[in-house]
Short mmCIF file of C-alpha atoms (C1' of nucleotides) in Angstrom, two decimals:
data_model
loop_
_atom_site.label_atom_id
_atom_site.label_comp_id
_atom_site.label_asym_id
_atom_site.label_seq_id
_atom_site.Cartn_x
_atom_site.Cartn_y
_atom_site.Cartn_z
CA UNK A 8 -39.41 117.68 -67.17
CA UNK A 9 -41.95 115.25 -66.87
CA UNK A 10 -44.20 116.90 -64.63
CA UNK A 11 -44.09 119.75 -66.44
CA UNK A 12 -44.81 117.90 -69.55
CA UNK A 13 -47.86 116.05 -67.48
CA UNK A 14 -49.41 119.16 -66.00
CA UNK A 15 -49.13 120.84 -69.57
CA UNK A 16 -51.58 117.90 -71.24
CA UNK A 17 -53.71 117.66 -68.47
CA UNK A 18 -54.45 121.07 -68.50
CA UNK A 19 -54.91 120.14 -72.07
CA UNK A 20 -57.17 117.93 -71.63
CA UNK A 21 -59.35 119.85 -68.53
CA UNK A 22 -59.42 122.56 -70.93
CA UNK A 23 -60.50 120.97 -73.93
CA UNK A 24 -62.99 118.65 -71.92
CA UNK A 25 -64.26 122.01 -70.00
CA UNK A 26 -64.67 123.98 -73.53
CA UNK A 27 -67.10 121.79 -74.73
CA UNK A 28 -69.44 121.65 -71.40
CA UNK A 29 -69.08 125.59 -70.96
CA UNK A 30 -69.73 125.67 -74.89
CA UNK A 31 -72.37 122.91 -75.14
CA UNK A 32 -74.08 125.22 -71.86
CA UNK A 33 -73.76 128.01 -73.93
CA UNK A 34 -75.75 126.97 -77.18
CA UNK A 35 -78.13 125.21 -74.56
CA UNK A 36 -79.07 128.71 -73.60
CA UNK A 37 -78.72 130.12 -76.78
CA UNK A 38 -81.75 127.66 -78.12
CA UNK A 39 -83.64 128.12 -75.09
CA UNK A 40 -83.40 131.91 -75.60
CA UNK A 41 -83.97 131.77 -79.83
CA UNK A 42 -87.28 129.49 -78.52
CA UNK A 43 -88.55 132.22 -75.89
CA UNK A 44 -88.00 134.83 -78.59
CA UNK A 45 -89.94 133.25 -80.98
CA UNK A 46 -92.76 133.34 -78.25
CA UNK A 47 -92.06 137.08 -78.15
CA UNK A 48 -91.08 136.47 -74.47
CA UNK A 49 -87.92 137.55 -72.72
CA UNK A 50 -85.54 134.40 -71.36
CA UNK A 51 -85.79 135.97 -67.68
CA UNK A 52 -89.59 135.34 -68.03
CA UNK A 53 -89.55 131.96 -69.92
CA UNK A 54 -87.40 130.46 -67.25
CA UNK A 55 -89.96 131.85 -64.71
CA UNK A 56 -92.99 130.46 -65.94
CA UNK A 57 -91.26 127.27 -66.72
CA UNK A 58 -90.66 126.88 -63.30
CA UNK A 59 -93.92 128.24 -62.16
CA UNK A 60 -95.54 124.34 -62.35
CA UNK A 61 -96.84 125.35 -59.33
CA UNK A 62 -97.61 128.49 -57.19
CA UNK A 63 -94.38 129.33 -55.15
CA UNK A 64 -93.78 132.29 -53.38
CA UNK A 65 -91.15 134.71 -54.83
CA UNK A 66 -88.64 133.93 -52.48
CA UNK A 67 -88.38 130.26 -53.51
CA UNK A 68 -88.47 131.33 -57.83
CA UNK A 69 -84.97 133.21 -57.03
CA UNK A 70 -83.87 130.02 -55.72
CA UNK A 71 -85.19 128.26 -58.61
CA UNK A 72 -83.75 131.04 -60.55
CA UNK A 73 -80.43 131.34 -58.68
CA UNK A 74 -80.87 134.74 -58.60
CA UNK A 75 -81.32 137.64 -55.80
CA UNK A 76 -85.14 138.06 -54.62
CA UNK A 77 -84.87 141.79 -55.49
CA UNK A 78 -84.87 140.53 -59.16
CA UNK A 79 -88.12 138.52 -58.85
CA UNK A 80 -89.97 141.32 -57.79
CA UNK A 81 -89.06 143.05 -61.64
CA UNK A 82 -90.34 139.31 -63.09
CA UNK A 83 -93.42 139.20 -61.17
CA UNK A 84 -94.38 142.47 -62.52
CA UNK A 85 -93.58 141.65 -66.07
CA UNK A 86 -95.33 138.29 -66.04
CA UNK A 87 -98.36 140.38 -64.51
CA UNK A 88 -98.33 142.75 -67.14
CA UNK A 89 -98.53 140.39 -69.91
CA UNK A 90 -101.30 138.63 -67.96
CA UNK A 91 -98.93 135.63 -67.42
CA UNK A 92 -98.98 135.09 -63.48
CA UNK A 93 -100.39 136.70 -60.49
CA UNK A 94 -99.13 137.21 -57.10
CA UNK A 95 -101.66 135.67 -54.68
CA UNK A 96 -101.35 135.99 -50.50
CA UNK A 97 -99.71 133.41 -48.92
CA UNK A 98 -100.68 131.66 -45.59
CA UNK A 99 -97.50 133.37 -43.83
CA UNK A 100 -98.75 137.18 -45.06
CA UNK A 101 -95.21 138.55 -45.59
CA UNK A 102 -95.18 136.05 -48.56
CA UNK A 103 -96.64 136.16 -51.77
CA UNK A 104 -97.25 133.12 -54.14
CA UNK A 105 -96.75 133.65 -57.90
CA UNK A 106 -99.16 131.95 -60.10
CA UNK A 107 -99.09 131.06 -63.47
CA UNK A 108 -102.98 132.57 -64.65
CA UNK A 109 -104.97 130.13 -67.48
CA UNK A 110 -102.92 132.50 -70.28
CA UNK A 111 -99.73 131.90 -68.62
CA UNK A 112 -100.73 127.88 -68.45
CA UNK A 113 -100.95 128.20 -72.16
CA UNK A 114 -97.84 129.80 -72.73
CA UNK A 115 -95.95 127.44 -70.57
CA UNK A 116 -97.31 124.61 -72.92
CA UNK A 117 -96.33 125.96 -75.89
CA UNK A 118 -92.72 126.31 -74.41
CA UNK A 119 -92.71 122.72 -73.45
CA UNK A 120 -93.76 121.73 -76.75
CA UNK A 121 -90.83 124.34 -78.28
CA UNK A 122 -88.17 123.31 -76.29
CA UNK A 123 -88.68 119.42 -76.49
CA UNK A 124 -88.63 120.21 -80.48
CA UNK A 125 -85.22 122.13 -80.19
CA UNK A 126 -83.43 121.11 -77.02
CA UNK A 127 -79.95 120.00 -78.01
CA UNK A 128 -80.03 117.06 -75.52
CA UNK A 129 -83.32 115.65 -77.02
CA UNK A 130 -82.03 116.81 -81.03
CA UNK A 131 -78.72 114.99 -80.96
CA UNK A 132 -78.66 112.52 -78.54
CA UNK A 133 -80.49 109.19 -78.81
CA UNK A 134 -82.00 107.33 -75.48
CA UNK A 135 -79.29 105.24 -74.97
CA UNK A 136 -76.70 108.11 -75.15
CA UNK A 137 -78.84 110.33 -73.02
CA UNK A 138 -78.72 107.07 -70.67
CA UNK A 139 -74.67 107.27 -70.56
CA UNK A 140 -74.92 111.28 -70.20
CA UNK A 141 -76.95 111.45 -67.56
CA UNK A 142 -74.27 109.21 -64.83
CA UNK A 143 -70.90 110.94 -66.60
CA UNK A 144 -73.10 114.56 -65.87
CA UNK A 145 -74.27 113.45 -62.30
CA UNK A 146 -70.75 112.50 -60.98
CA UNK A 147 -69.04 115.74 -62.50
CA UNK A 148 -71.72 117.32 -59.97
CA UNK A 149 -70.54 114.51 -57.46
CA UNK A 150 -73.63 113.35 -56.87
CA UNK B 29 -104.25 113.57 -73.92
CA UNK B 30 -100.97 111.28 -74.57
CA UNK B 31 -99.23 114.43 -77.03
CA UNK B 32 -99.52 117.46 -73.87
CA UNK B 33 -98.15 114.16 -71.51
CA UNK B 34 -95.26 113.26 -73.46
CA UNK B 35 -94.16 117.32 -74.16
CA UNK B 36 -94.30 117.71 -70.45
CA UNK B 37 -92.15 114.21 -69.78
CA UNK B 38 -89.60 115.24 -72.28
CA UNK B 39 -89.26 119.27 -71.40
CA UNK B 40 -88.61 117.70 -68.08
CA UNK B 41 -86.05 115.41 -69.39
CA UNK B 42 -84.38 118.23 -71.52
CA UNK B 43 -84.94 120.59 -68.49
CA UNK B 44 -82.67 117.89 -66.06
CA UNK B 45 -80.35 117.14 -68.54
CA UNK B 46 -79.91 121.25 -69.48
CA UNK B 47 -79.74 122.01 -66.16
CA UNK B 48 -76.83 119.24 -65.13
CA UNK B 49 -75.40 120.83 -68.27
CA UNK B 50 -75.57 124.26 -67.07
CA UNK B 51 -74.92 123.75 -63.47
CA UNK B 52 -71.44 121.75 -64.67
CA UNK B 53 -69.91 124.41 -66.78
CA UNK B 54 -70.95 127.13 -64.04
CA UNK B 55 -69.16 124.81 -61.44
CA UNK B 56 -66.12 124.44 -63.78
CA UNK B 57 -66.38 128.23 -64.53
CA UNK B 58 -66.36 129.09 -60.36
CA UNK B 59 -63.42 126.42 -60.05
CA UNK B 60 -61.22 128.19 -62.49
CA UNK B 61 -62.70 131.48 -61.12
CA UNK B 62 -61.26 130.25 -57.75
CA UNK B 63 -57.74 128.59 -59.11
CA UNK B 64 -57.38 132.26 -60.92
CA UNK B 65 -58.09 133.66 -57.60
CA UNK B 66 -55.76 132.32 -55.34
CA UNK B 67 -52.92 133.36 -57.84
CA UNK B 68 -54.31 136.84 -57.80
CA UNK B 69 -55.32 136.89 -61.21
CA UNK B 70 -58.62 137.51 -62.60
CA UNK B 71 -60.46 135.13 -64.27
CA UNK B 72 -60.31 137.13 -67.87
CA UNK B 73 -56.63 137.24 -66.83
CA UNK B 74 -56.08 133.68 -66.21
CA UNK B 75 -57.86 132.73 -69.07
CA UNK B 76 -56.07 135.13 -71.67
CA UNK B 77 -52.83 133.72 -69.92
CA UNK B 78 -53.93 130.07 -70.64
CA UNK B 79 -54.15 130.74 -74.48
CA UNK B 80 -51.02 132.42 -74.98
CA UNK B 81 -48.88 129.49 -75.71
CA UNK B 82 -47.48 131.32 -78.47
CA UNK B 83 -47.28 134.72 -79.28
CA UNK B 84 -50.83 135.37 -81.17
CA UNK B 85 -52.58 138.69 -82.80
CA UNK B 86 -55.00 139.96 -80.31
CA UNK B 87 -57.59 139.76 -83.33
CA UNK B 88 -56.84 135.94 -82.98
CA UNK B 89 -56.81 136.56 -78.99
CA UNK B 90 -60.48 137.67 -79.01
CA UNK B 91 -61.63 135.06 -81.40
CA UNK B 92 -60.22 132.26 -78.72
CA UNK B 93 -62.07 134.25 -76.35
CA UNK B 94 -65.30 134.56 -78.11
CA UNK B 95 -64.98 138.19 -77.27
CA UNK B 96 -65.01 141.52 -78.80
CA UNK B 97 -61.52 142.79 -80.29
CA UNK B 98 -62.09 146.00 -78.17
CA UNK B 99 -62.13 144.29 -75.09
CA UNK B 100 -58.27 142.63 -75.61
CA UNK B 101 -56.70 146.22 -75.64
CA UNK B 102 -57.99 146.47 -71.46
CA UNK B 103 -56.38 142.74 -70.89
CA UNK B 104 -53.44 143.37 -72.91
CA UNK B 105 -52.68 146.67 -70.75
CA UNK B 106 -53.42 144.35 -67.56
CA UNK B 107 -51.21 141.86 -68.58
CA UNK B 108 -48.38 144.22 -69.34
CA UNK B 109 -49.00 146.23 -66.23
CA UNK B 110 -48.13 142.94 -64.08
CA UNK B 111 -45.18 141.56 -66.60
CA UNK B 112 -46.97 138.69 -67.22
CA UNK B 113 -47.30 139.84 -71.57
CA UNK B 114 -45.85 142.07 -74.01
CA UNK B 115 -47.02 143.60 -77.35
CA UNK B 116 -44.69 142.81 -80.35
CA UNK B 117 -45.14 144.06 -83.68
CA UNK B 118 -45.90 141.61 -86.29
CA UNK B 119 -45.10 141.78 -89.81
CA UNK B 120 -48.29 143.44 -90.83
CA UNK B 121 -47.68 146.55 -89.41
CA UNK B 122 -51.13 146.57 -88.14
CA UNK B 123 -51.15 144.00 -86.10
CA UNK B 124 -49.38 143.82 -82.78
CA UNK B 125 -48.95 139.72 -81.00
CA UNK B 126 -49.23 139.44 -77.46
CA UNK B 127 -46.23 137.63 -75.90
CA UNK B 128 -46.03 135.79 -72.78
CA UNK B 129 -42.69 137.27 -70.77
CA UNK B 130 -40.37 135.01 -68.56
CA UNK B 131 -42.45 135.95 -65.40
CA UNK B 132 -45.82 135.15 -67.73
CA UNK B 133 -44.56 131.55 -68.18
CA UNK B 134 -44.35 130.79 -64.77
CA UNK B 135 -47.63 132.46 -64.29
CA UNK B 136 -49.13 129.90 -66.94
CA UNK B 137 -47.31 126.54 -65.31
CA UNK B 138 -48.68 127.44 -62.00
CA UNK B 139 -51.98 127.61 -63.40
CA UNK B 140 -51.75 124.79 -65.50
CA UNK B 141 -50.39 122.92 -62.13
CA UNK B 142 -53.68 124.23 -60.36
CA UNK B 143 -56.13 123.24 -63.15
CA UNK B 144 -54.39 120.27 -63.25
CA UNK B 145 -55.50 119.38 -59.90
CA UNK B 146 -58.89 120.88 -59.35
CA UNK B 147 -60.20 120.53 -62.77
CA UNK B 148 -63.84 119.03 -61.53
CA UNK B 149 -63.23 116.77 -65.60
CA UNK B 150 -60.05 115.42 -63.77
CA UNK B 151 -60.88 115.16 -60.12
CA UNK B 152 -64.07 113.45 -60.37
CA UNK B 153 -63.98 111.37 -63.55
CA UNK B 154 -61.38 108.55 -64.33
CA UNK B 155 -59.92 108.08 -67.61
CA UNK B 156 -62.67 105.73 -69.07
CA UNK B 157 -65.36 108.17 -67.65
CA UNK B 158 -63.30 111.20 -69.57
CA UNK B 159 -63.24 108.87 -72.83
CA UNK B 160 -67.02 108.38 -72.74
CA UNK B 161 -67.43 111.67 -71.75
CA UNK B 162 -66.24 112.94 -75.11
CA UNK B 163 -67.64 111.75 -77.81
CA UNK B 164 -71.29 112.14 -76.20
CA UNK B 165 -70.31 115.93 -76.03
CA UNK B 166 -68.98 116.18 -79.24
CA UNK B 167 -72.20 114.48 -80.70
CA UNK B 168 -74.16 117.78 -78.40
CA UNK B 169 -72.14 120.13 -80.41
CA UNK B 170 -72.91 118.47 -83.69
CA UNK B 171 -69.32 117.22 -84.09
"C1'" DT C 29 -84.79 140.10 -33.84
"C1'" DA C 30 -85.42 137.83 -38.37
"C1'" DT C 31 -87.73 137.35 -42.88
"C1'" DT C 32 -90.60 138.67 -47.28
"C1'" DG C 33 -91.04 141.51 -50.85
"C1'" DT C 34 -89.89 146.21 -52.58
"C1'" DT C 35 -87.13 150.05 -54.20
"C1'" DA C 36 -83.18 152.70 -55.59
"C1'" DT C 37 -78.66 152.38 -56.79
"C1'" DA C 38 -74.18 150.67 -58.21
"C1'" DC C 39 -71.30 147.43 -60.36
"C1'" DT C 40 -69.62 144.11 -63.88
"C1'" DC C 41 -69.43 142.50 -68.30
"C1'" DT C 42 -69.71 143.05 -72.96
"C1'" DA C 43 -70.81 145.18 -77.36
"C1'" DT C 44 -71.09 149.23 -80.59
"C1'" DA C 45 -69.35 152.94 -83.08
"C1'" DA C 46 -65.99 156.22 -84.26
"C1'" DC C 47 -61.08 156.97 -84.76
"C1'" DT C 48 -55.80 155.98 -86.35
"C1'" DA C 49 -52.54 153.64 -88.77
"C1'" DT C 50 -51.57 150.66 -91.86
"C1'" DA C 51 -52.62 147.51 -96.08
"C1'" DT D 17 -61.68 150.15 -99.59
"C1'" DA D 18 -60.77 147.04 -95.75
"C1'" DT D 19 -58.51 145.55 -91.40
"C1'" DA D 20 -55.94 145.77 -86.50
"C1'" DG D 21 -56.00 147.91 -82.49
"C1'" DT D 22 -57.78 151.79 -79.58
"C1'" DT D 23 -61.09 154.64 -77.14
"C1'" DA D 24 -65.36 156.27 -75.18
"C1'" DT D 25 -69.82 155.09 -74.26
"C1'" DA D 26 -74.11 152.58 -73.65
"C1'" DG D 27 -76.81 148.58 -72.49
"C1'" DA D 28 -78.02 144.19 -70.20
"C1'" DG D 29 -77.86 141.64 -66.22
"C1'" DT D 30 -77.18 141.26 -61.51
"C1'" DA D 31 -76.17 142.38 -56.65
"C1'" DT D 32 -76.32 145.43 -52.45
"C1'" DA D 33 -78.43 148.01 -48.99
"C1'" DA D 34 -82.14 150.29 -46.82
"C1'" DC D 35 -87.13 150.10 -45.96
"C1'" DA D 36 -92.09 148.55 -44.62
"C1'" DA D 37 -94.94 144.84 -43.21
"C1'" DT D 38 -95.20 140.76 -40.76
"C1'" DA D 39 -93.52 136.87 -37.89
#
DNA sequence: TATTGTTATACTCTATAACTATA
DNA sequence: TATAGTTATAGAGTATAACAATA
């Protein structure tokens, strides 16, 4: 009986312990996405340009992005549109590097300035908690 | 100057600590995804399993869930397809609970036994790790 | 032969709205 | 009138596979 009982509250305790990362995740998107709305900008293209701190070709943004390549291409043309980034020839001339134009440079500020205002880990947690997160968060990833 | 600095520092501290965030409940997600897997279950499945430690509406089903009402009736018909759950009629004659069967019970303690021992919360963090864990979480969700 | 970016397409997940039966 | 569950459908998000240009 006892291992039943065991298994039974550690799954308790996996799943409450789990619920609140997947949840805390969750509204961590949620007030990343609210913030790129406010900028009238779709989250696809706010996490783009926020990792656009440098040209990169497309290849490496879906690895950024986690994402398939054949999804950057849709990006790329979106940011373009809106006269956000530009696709410039790289040295290799299959690849092409996106890059954030002086209007996209601008945008990607105000994010920063957005999202350091409203990010739950900056809102909630003082420096010395965010000093005890940061170990707890970096051996769940076994690092 | 010092203002554009310290909104880049800290979107880059928010943007780590986020993104260890993310990348943890996505892990946990893909470990349950794979403990579901190897019993054959889907993860919706598994997870519908997992809260039915007593019979419970499926209104109250979806809520757990954070889901839609309209998607339980699909799960319900799963479960009930494989024998793992049953529909019961509740008092309110409007309302049907969904029922764990024998075979459903074992189901759930095999899973339980799995998340037990994969659960990234319990395989890579010891119990003071898991108790300072907590309460920095619960301060994220404003708890 | 392998890789980059592109395109068209298909799939998964989830929500919405309309319907029924009860309350 | 409002609510529980059902059904059909539509939308967002993402992946797959085939293709052209280049290595």
């Amino acid at each position: 009986m006892e291992a039943v009982t065991s298994s039974e509250q550690r799954l308790r305790e996996a799943g409450e312990l789990s619920g609140l990362l997947v949840r805390i995740a969750e509204e961590s998107k949620a007030v990343f996405a609210r913030t790129s709305d406010e900028l009238g900008l779709p989250v696809h293209l706010a996490r783009a340009v926020v990792n656009l701190d440098e040209p990169i070709p497309m290849r490496e943004l879906a690895a950024l992005l986690a994402c398939d390549r054949s999804n950057i291409t849709g990006i790329a043309d979106q940011l373009q549109e809106r006269g956000l980034a530009e696709r410039v020839p790289g040295q290799d001339r299959r690849v092409k590097l996106l890059r954030l134009t002086p209007t996209g440079w601008q945008l990607r500020q105000n994010i920063s300035e957005k999202v350091s205002a409203s990010a739950l880990v900056l809102q909630r947690l003082d420096d010395d908690q965010r000093a005890q997160l940061r170990p707890l968060l970096q051996a769940l990833l076994g690092e």
